[in-house]
């Protein structure tokens, strides 16, 4: 979405464009690092068990936590890019006004769902604060915080979409088609 896009001309859209570009890049880097950590934990556990005959029970808990956080931050990046699963049967056939209304309505419904899911993750984090993992002895709340990050972030993003409406960043290729001499 952003790699070949030109920043919009409106000041507020330019700020949003840069902020969302920074958010997706940051989430992508963090997600890749977290998934690399998961892979490293699993390889270390297998190598220690099979080569040295030593068990590392804490790696399973850490790999689970890292995977949850990777999904949480990755969902933000996917939401900004519009890469979550969507069923679009008739939107392209709607007139411009109806399409704008449909987009905002979907964003409002999504915002409500995400807010409810974030609230549920918060409640689960609070209720499991004194439950501890077996190997590391850390609170299960930290697992739910990864889910909370994802849903709270998508709540904010979908609220922005509902307020702003659909934004299509113009790619460099689109600009060149309009002005071939430029």
mmCIF file with all atom_site columns, C-alpha atoms in Angstrom:
data_model
loop_
_atom_site.group_PDB
_atom_site.id
_atom_site.type_symbol
_atom_site.label_atom_id
_atom_site.label_alt_id
_atom_site.label_comp_id
_atom_site.label_asym_id
_atom_site.label_entity_id
_atom_site.label_seq_id
_atom_site.pdbx_PDB_ins_code
_atom_site.Cartn_x
_atom_site.Cartn_y
_atom_site.Cartn_z
_atom_site.occupancy
_atom_site.B_iso_or_equiv
_atom_site.pdbx_formal_charge
_atom_site.auth_seq_id
_atom_site.auth_comp_id
_atom_site.auth_asym_id
_atom_site.auth_atom_id
_atom_site.pdbx_PDB_model_num
ATOM 1   C CA . UNK A 1 1   ? 0.000   0.000   0.000   1.00 0.00 ? 1   UNK A CA 1
ATOM 2   C CA . UNK A 1 2   ? 2.698   2.471   0.946   1.00 0.00 ? 2   UNK A CA 1
ATOM 3   C CA . UNK A 1 3   ? 5.819   1.289   -0.834  1.00 0.00 ? 3   UNK A CA 1
ATOM 4   C CA . UNK A 1 4   ? 4.890   2.908   -4.156  1.00 0.00 ? 4   UNK A CA 1
ATOM 5   C CA . UNK A 1 5   ? 2.553   5.628   -2.881  1.00 0.00 ? 5   UNK A CA 1
ATOM 6   C CA . UNK A 1 6   ? 2.926   9.372   -3.029  1.00 0.00 ? 6   UNK A CA 1
ATOM 7   C CA . UNK A 1 7   ? 2.048   11.402  0.061   1.00 0.00 ? 7   UNK A CA 1
ATOM 8   C CA . UNK A 1 8   ? -1.299  13.206  -0.344  1.00 0.00 ? 8   UNK A CA 1
ATOM 9   C CA . UNK A 1 9   ? -1.488  16.971  -0.751  1.00 0.00 ? 9   UNK A CA 1
ATOM 10  C CA . UNK A 1 10  ? -3.800  17.697  2.195   1.00 0.00 ? 10  UNK A CA 1
ATOM 11  C CA . UNK A 1 11  ? -1.878  18.404  5.421   1.00 0.00 ? 11  UNK A CA 1
ATOM 12  C CA . UNK A 1 12  ? -3.972  16.128  7.653   1.00 0.00 ? 12  UNK A CA 1
ATOM 13  C CA . UNK A 1 13  ? -3.850  13.330  5.086   1.00 0.00 ? 13  UNK A CA 1
ATOM 14  C CA . UNK A 1 14  ? -0.085  13.749  4.759   1.00 0.00 ? 14  UNK A CA 1
ATOM 15  C CA . UNK A 1 15  ? 0.289   13.379  8.525   1.00 0.00 ? 15  UNK A CA 1
ATOM 16  C CA . UNK A 1 16  ? -2.000  10.335  8.526   1.00 0.00 ? 16  UNK A CA 1
ATOM 17  C CA . UNK A 1 17  ? -0.133  8.859   5.552   1.00 0.00 ? 17  UNK A CA 1
ATOM 18  C CA . UNK A 1 18  ? 3.239   9.206   7.259   1.00 0.00 ? 18  UNK A CA 1
ATOM 19  C CA . UNK A 1 19  ? 1.914   7.972   10.608  1.00 0.00 ? 19  UNK A CA 1
ATOM 20  C CA . UNK A 1 20  ? 0.283   4.904   9.054   1.00 0.00 ? 20  UNK A CA 1
ATOM 21  C CA . UNK A 1 21  ? 3.378   4.230   6.956   1.00 0.00 ? 21  UNK A CA 1
ATOM 22  C CA . UNK A 1 22  ? 5.527   4.385   10.100  1.00 0.00 ? 22  UNK A CA 1
ATOM 23  C CA . UNK A 1 23  ? 3.024   2.194   12.011  1.00 0.00 ? 23  UNK A CA 1
ATOM 24  C CA . UNK A 1 24  ? 2.994   -0.541  9.382   1.00 0.00 ? 24  UNK A CA 1
ATOM 25  C CA . UNK A 1 25  ? 6.764   -0.544  9.035   1.00 0.00 ? 25  UNK A CA 1
ATOM 26  C CA . UNK A 1 26  ? 7.224   -0.691  12.810  1.00 0.00 ? 26  UNK A CA 1
ATOM 27  C CA . UNK A 1 27  ? 4.638   -3.454  13.208  1.00 0.00 ? 27  UNK A CA 1
ATOM 28  C CA . UNK A 1 28  ? 6.189   -5.441  10.370  1.00 0.00 ? 28  UNK A CA 1
ATOM 29  C CA . UNK A 1 29  ? 9.689   -5.197  11.869  1.00 0.00 ? 29  UNK A CA 1
ATOM 30  C CA . UNK A 1 30  ? 8.461   -6.084  15.363  1.00 0.00 ? 30  UNK A CA 1
ATOM 31  C CA . UNK A 1 31  ? 6.369   -8.955  13.991  1.00 0.00 ? 31  UNK A CA 1
ATOM 32  C CA . UNK A 1 32  ? 9.285   -10.413 12.063  1.00 0.00 ? 32  UNK A CA 1
ATOM 33  C CA . UNK A 1 33  ? 11.557  -10.124 15.101  1.00 0.00 ? 33  UNK A CA 1
ATOM 34  C CA . UNK A 1 34  ? 8.956   -11.802 17.311  1.00 0.00 ? 34  UNK A CA 1
ATOM 35  C CA . UNK A 1 35  ? 8.451   -14.653 14.852  1.00 0.00 ? 35  UNK A CA 1
ATOM 36  C CA . UNK A 1 36  ? 12.223  -15.047 14.556  1.00 0.00 ? 36  UNK A CA 1
ATOM 37  C CA . UNK A 1 37  ? 12.259  -15.289 18.362  1.00 0.00 ? 37  UNK A CA 1
ATOM 38  C CA . UNK A 1 38  ? 9.624   -18.012 18.219  1.00 0.00 ? 38  UNK A CA 1
ATOM 39  C CA . UNK A 1 39  ? 11.698  -19.931 15.698  1.00 0.00 ? 39  UNK A CA 1
ATOM 40  C CA . UNK A 1 40  ? 14.844  -19.466 17.777  1.00 0.00 ? 40  UNK A CA 1
ATOM 41  C CA . UNK A 1 41  ? 13.074  -20.684 20.933  1.00 0.00 ? 41  UNK A CA 1
ATOM 42  C CA . UNK A 1 42  ? 11.755  -23.798 19.202  1.00 0.00 ? 42  UNK A CA 1
ATOM 43  C CA . UNK A 1 43  ? 15.078  -24.634 17.561  1.00 0.00 ? 43  UNK A CA 1
ATOM 44  C CA . UNK A 1 44  ? 16.878  -24.126 20.886  1.00 0.00 ? 44  UNK A CA 1
ATOM 45  C CA . UNK A 1 45  ? 14.411  -26.378 22.690  1.00 0.00 ? 45  UNK A CA 1
ATOM 46  C CA . UNK A 1 46  ? 14.735  -29.166 20.125  1.00 0.00 ? 46  UNK A CA 1
ATOM 47  C CA . UNK A 1 47  ? 18.533  -28.867 19.924  1.00 0.00 ? 47  UNK A CA 1
ATOM 48  C CA . UNK A 1 48  ? 18.945  -28.883 23.711  1.00 0.00 ? 48  UNK A CA 1
ATOM 49  C CA . UNK A 1 49  ? 16.613  -31.849 24.096  1.00 0.00 ? 49  UNK A CA 1
ATOM 50  C CA . UNK A 1 50  ? 17.945  -33.958 21.229  1.00 0.00 ? 50  UNK A CA 1
ATOM 51  C CA . UNK A 1 51  ? 21.643  -33.049 21.330  1.00 0.00 ? 51  UNK A CA 1
ATOM 52  C CA . UNK A 1 52  ? 22.361  -32.463 25.002  1.00 0.00 ? 52  UNK A CA 1
ATOM 53  C CA . UNK A 1 53  ? 19.457  -34.314 26.557  1.00 0.00 ? 53  UNK A CA 1
ATOM 54  C CA . UNK A 1 54  ? 18.411  -31.221 28.532  1.00 0.00 ? 54  UNK A CA 1
ATOM 55  C CA . UNK A 1 55  ? 14.901  -29.884 28.601  1.00 0.00 ? 55  UNK A CA 1
ATOM 56  C CA . UNK A 1 56  ? 14.030  -26.215 28.298  1.00 0.00 ? 56  UNK A CA 1
ATOM 57  C CA . UNK A 1 57  ? 10.394  -26.127 29.429  1.00 0.00 ? 57  UNK A CA 1
ATOM 58  C CA . UNK A 1 58  ? 10.299  -22.339 29.535  1.00 0.00 ? 58  UNK A CA 1
ATOM 59  C CA . UNK A 1 59  ? 10.799  -22.076 25.756  1.00 0.00 ? 59  UNK A CA 1
ATOM 60  C CA . UNK A 1 60  ? 7.256   -23.307 25.113  1.00 0.00 ? 60  UNK A CA 1
ATOM 61  C CA . UNK A 1 61  ? 5.804   -20.552 27.263  1.00 0.00 ? 61  UNK A CA 1
ATOM 62  C CA . UNK A 1 62  ? 8.034   -17.893 25.707  1.00 0.00 ? 62  UNK A CA 1
ATOM 63  C CA . UNK A 1 63  ? 7.279   -19.087 22.170  1.00 0.00 ? 63  UNK A CA 1
ATOM 64  C CA . UNK A 1 64  ? 3.544   -18.897 22.881  1.00 0.00 ? 64  UNK A CA 1
ATOM 65  C CA . UNK A 1 65  ? 3.856   -15.389 24.278  1.00 0.00 ? 65  UNK A CA 1
ATOM 66  C CA . UNK A 1 66  ? 6.006   -14.184 21.376  1.00 0.00 ? 66  UNK A CA 1
ATOM 67  C CA . UNK A 1 67  ? 3.557   -15.673 18.868  1.00 0.00 ? 67  UNK A CA 1
ATOM 68  C CA . UNK A 1 68  ? 0.606   -13.911 20.515  1.00 0.00 ? 68  UNK A CA 1
ATOM 69  C CA . UNK A 1 69  ? 2.405   -10.568 20.413  1.00 0.00 ? 69  UNK A CA 1
ATOM 70  C CA . UNK A 1 70  ? 3.422   -11.181 16.786  1.00 0.00 ? 70  UNK A CA 1
ATOM 71  C CA . UNK A 1 71  ? -0.222  -11.735 15.862  1.00 0.00 ? 71  UNK A CA 1
ATOM 72  C CA . UNK A 1 72  ? -1.242  -8.642  17.851  1.00 0.00 ? 72  UNK A CA 1
ATOM 73  C CA . UNK A 1 73  ? 1.159   -6.273  16.114  1.00 0.00 ? 73  UNK A CA 1
ATOM 74  C CA . UNK A 1 74  ? 0.785   -8.020  12.762  1.00 0.00 ? 74  UNK A CA 1
ATOM 75  C CA . UNK A 1 75  ? -2.979  -7.510  12.852  1.00 0.00 ? 75  UNK A CA 1
ATOM 76  C CA . UNK A 1 76  ? -2.432  -3.741  13.044  1.00 0.00 ? 76  UNK A CA 1
ATOM 77  C CA . UNK A 1 77  ? -0.277  -3.771  9.940   1.00 0.00 ? 77  UNK A CA 1
ATOM 78  C CA . UNK A 1 78  ? -2.753  -5.969  8.101   1.00 0.00 ? 78  UNK A CA 1
ATOM 79  C CA . UNK A 1 79  ? -5.673  -3.717  9.085   1.00 0.00 ? 79  UNK A CA 1
ATOM 80  C CA . UNK A 1 80  ? -3.948  -0.593  7.774   1.00 0.00 ? 80  UNK A CA 1
ATOM 81  C CA . UNK A 1 81  ? -3.134  -2.320  4.484   1.00 0.00 ? 81  UNK A CA 1
ATOM 82  C CA . UNK A 1 82  ? -6.631  -3.781  4.135   1.00 0.00 ? 82  UNK A CA 1
ATOM 83  C CA . UNK A 1 83  ? -5.263  -7.320  4.103   1.00 0.00 ? 83  UNK A CA 1
ATOM 84  C CA . UNK A 1 84  ? -7.715  -8.881  6.541   1.00 0.00 ? 84  UNK A CA 1
ATOM 85  C CA . UNK A 1 85  ? -10.283 -11.211 5.064   1.00 0.00 ? 85  UNK A CA 1
ATOM 86  C CA . UNK A 1 86  ? -13.196 -9.287  3.576   1.00 0.00 ? 86  UNK A CA 1
ATOM 87  C CA . UNK A 1 87  ? -16.137 -10.312 1.450   1.00 0.00 ? 87  UNK A CA 1
ATOM 88  C CA . UNK A 1 88  ? -16.779 -7.737  -1.241  1.00 0.00 ? 88  UNK A CA 1
ATOM 89  C CA . UNK A 1 89  ? -19.646 -8.962  -3.372  1.00 0.00 ? 89  UNK A CA 1
ATOM 90  C CA . UNK A 1 90  ? -21.277 -5.763  -4.515  1.00 0.00 ? 90  UNK A CA 1
ATOM 91  C CA . UNK A 1 91  ? -19.329 -2.727  -3.275  1.00 0.00 ? 91  UNK A CA 1
ATOM 92  C CA . UNK A 1 92  ? -17.737 -2.035  -6.643  1.00 0.00 ? 92  UNK A CA 1
ATOM 93  C CA . UNK A 1 93  ? -21.211 -1.793  -8.207  1.00 0.00 ? 93  UNK A CA 1
ATOM 94  C CA . UNK A 1 94  ? -22.514 0.789   -5.748  1.00 0.00 ? 94  UNK A CA 1
ATOM 95  C CA . UNK A 1 95  ? -22.625 4.488   -6.558  1.00 0.00 ? 95  UNK A CA 1
ATOM 96  C CA . UNK A 1 96  ? -19.912 6.596   -4.931  1.00 0.00 ? 96  UNK A CA 1
ATOM 97  C CA . UNK A 1 97  ? -22.123 7.902   -2.090  1.00 0.00 ? 97  UNK A CA 1
ATOM 98  C CA . UNK A 1 98  ? -23.513 4.443   -1.245  1.00 0.00 ? 98  UNK A CA 1
ATOM 99  C CA . UNK A 1 99  ? -19.990 3.000   -1.286  1.00 0.00 ? 99  UNK A CA 1
ATOM 100 C CA . UNK A 1 100 ? -18.830 5.731   1.117   1.00 0.00 ? 100 UNK A CA 1
ATOM 101 C CA . UNK A 1 101 ? -21.768 5.030   3.442   1.00 0.00 ? 101 UNK A CA 1
ATOM 102 C CA . UNK A 1 102 ? -21.092 1.291   3.308   1.00 0.00 ? 102 UNK A CA 1
ATOM 103 C CA . UNK A 1 103 ? -17.384 1.844   4.071   1.00 0.00 ? 103 UNK A CA 1
ATOM 104 C CA . UNK A 1 104 ? -18.146 4.017   7.099   1.00 0.00 ? 104 UNK A CA 1
ATOM 105 C CA . UNK A 1 105 ? -20.845 1.653   8.354   1.00 0.00 ? 105 UNK A CA 1
ATOM 106 C CA . UNK A 1 106 ? -18.447 -1.294  8.127   1.00 0.00 ? 106 UNK A CA 1
ATOM 107 C CA . UNK A 1 107 ? -15.790 0.768   9.918   1.00 0.00 ? 107 UNK A CA 1
ATOM 108 C CA . UNK A 1 108 ? -18.236 1.641   12.724  1.00 0.00 ? 108 UNK A CA 1
ATOM 109 C CA . UNK A 1 109 ? -19.317 -1.993  13.115  1.00 0.00 ? 109 UNK A CA 1
ATOM 110 C CA . UNK A 1 110 ? -15.670 -3.099  13.076  1.00 0.00 ? 110 UNK A CA 1
ATOM 111 C CA . UNK A 1 111 ? -14.809 -0.447  15.655  1.00 0.00 ? 111 UNK A CA 1
ATOM 112 C CA . UNK A 1 112 ? -17.551 -1.750  17.946  1.00 0.00 ? 112 UNK A CA 1
ATOM 113 C CA . UNK A 1 113 ? -16.406 -5.337  17.529  1.00 0.00 ? 113 UNK A CA 1
ATOM 114 C CA . UNK A 1 114 ? -12.758 -4.474  18.126  1.00 0.00 ? 114 UNK A CA 1
ATOM 115 C CA . UNK A 1 115 ? -13.601 -2.352  21.167  1.00 0.00 ? 115 UNK A CA 1
ATOM 116 C CA . UNK A 1 116 ? -15.634 -5.226  22.614  1.00 0.00 ? 116 UNK A CA 1
ATOM 117 C CA . UNK A 1 117 ? -12.794 -7.679  21.953  1.00 0.00 ? 117 UNK A CA 1
ATOM 118 C CA . UNK A 1 118 ? -10.234 -5.274  23.498  1.00 0.00 ? 118 UNK A CA 1
ATOM 119 C CA . UNK A 1 119 ? -12.442 -4.884  26.547  1.00 0.00 ? 119 UNK A CA 1
ATOM 120 C CA . UNK A 1 120 ? -12.706 -8.683  26.796  1.00 0.00 ? 120 UNK A CA 1
ATOM 121 C CA . UNK A 1 121 ? -8.921  -8.996  26.581  1.00 0.00 ? 121 UNK A CA 1
ATOM 122 C CA . UNK A 1 122 ? -8.601  -6.361  29.328  1.00 0.00 ? 122 UNK A CA 1
ATOM 123 C CA . UNK A 1 123 ? -11.080 -8.238  31.545  1.00 0.00 ? 123 UNK A CA 1
ATOM 124 C CA . UNK A 1 124 ? -9.223  -11.500 30.975  1.00 0.00 ? 124 UNK A CA 1
ATOM 125 C CA . UNK A 1 125 ? -5.914  -9.805  31.788  1.00 0.00 ? 125 UNK A CA 1
ATOM 126 C CA . UNK A 1 126 ? -7.363  -8.481  35.043  1.00 0.00 ? 126 UNK A CA 1
ATOM 127 C CA . UNK A 1 127 ? -8.986  -11.757 36.049  1.00 0.00 ? 127 UNK A CA 1
ATOM 128 C CA . UNK A 1 128 ? -5.878  -13.821 35.314  1.00 0.00 ? 128 UNK A CA 1
ATOM 129 C CA . UNK A 1 129 ? -3.423  -11.471 37.014  1.00 0.00 ? 129 UNK A CA 1
ATOM 130 C CA . UNK A 1 130 ? -2.687  -13.951 39.804  1.00 0.00 ? 130 UNK A CA 1
ATOM 131 C CA . UNK A 1 131 ? -2.554  -17.045 37.584  1.00 0.00 ? 131 UNK A CA 1
ATOM 132 C CA . UNK A 1 132 ? 1.049   -17.850 36.780  1.00 0.00 ? 132 UNK A CA 1
ATOM 133 C CA . UNK A 1 133 ? 2.704   -19.915 34.085  1.00 0.00 ? 133 UNK A CA 1
ATOM 134 C CA . UNK A 1 134 ? 4.320   -23.148 35.247  1.00 0.00 ? 134 UNK A CA 1
ATOM 135 C CA . UNK A 1 135 ? 7.917   -22.719 34.104  1.00 0.00 ? 135 UNK A CA 1
ATOM 136 C CA . UNK A 1 136 ? 8.515   -18.979 34.181  1.00 0.00 ? 136 UNK A CA 1
ATOM 137 C CA . UNK A 1 137 ? 6.023   -18.044 36.859  1.00 0.00 ? 137 UNK A CA 1
ATOM 138 C CA . UNK A 1 138 ? 4.844   -14.946 35.011  1.00 0.00 ? 138 UNK A CA 1
ATOM 139 C CA . UNK A 1 139 ? 1.276   -13.742 35.032  1.00 0.00 ? 139 UNK A CA 1
ATOM 140 C CA . UNK A 1 140 ? -1.083  -14.898 32.299  1.00 0.00 ? 140 UNK A CA 1
ATOM 141 C CA . UNK A 1 141 ? -2.069  -11.235 32.003  1.00 0.00 ? 141 UNK A CA 1
ATOM 142 C CA . UNK A 1 142 ? 0.951   -10.698 29.783  1.00 0.00 ? 142 UNK A CA 1
ATOM 143 C CA . UNK A 1 143 ? -0.525  -13.106 27.248  1.00 0.00 ? 143 UNK A CA 1
ATOM 144 C CA . UNK A 1 144 ? -3.761  -11.143 27.140  1.00 0.00 ? 144 UNK A CA 1
ATOM 145 C CA . UNK A 1 145 ? -1.909  -7.840  26.773  1.00 0.00 ? 145 UNK A CA 1
ATOM 146 C CA . UNK A 1 146 ? -0.718  -8.990  23.343  1.00 0.00 ? 146 UNK A CA 1
ATOM 147 C CA . UNK A 1 147 ? -4.332  -9.550  22.300  1.00 0.00 ? 147 UNK A CA 1
ATOM 148 C CA . UNK A 1 148 ? -5.306  -6.228  23.854  1.00 0.00 ? 148 UNK A CA 1
ATOM 149 C CA . UNK A 1 149 ? -2.633  -4.386  21.830  1.00 0.00 ? 149 UNK A CA 1
ATOM 150 C CA . UNK A 1 150 ? -3.974  -5.787  18.572  1.00 0.00 ? 150 UNK A CA 1
ATOM 151 C CA . UNK A 1 151 ? -7.644  -5.121  19.230  1.00 0.00 ? 151 UNK A CA 1
ATOM 152 C CA . UNK A 1 152 ? -7.135  -1.700  20.833  1.00 0.00 ? 152 UNK A CA 1
ATOM 153 C CA . UNK A 1 153 ? -5.004  -0.602  17.893  1.00 0.00 ? 153 UNK A CA 1
ATOM 154 C CA . UNK A 1 154 ? -7.553  -1.837  15.365  1.00 0.00 ? 154 UNK A CA 1
ATOM 155 C CA . UNK A 1 155 ? -10.285 -0.045  17.344  1.00 0.00 ? 155 UNK A CA 1
ATOM 156 C CA . UNK A 1 156 ? -8.451  3.253   16.941  1.00 0.00 ? 156 UNK A CA 1
ATOM 157 C CA . UNK A 1 157 ? -7.733  2.614   13.268  1.00 0.00 ? 157 UNK A CA 1
ATOM 158 C CA . UNK A 1 158 ? -11.318 1.653   12.437  1.00 0.00 ? 158 UNK A CA 1
ATOM 159 C CA . UNK A 1 159 ? -12.596 4.702   14.349  1.00 0.00 ? 159 UNK A CA 1
ATOM 160 C CA . UNK A 1 160 ? -10.317 6.867   12.210  1.00 0.00 ? 160 UNK A CA 1
ATOM 161 C CA . UNK A 1 161 ? -11.655 5.131   9.088   1.00 0.00 ? 161 UNK A CA 1
ATOM 162 C CA . UNK A 1 162 ? -15.232 5.751   10.209  1.00 0.00 ? 162 UNK A CA 1
ATOM 163 C CA . UNK A 1 163 ? -14.541 9.430   10.809  1.00 0.00 ? 163 UNK A CA 1
ATOM 164 C CA . UNK A 1 164 ? -12.339 10.034  7.762   1.00 0.00 ? 164 UNK A CA 1
ATOM 165 C CA . UNK A 1 165 ? -13.923 7.740   5.225   1.00 0.00 ? 165 UNK A CA 1
ATOM 166 C CA . UNK A 1 166 ? -12.115 5.693   2.640   1.00 0.00 ? 166 UNK A CA 1
ATOM 167 C CA . UNK A 1 167 ? -8.669  6.956   1.724   1.00 0.00 ? 167 UNK A CA 1
ATOM 168 C CA . UNK A 1 168 ? -6.898  5.760   -1.365  1.00 0.00 ? 168 UNK A CA 1
ATOM 169 C CA . UNK A 1 169 ? -3.261  6.722   -1.453  1.00 0.00 ? 169 UNK A CA 1
ATOM 170 C CA . UNK A 1 170 ? -2.159  7.401   -4.990  1.00 0.00 ? 170 UNK A CA 1
ATOM 171 C CA . UNK A 1 171 ? 0.649   5.254   -6.288  1.00 0.00 ? 171 UNK A CA 1
ATOM 172 C CA . UNK A 1 172 ? 3.528   6.564   -8.359  1.00 0.00 ? 172 UNK A CA 1
ATOM 173 C CA . UNK A 1 173 ? 2.245   4.506   -11.307 1.00 0.00 ? 173 UNK A CA 1
ATOM 174 C CA . UNK A 1 174 ? -1.164  6.244   -11.112 1.00 0.00 ? 174 UNK A CA 1
ATOM 175 C CA . UNK A 1 175 ? 0.506   9.658   -11.047 1.00 0.00 ? 175 UNK A CA 1
ATOM 176 C CA . UNK A 1 176 ? 2.616   8.771   -14.102 1.00 0.00 ? 176 UNK A CA 1
ATOM 177 C CA . UNK A 1 177 ? -0.466  7.640   -16.035 1.00 0.00 ? 177 UNK A CA 1
ATOM 178 C CA . UNK A 1 178 ? -2.182  10.976  -15.408 1.00 0.00 ? 178 UNK A CA 1
ATOM 179 C CA . UNK A 1 179 ? 0.897   13.027  -16.286 1.00 0.00 ? 179 UNK A CA 1
ATOM 180 C CA . UNK A 1 180 ? 3.051   10.985  -18.686 1.00 0.00 ? 180 UNK A CA 1
ATOM 181 C CA . UNK A 1 181 ? 5.357   13.946  -19.403 1.00 0.00 ? 181 UNK A CA 1
ATOM 182 C CA . UNK A 1 182 ? 6.221   14.548  -15.743 1.00 0.00 ? 182 UNK A CA 1
#
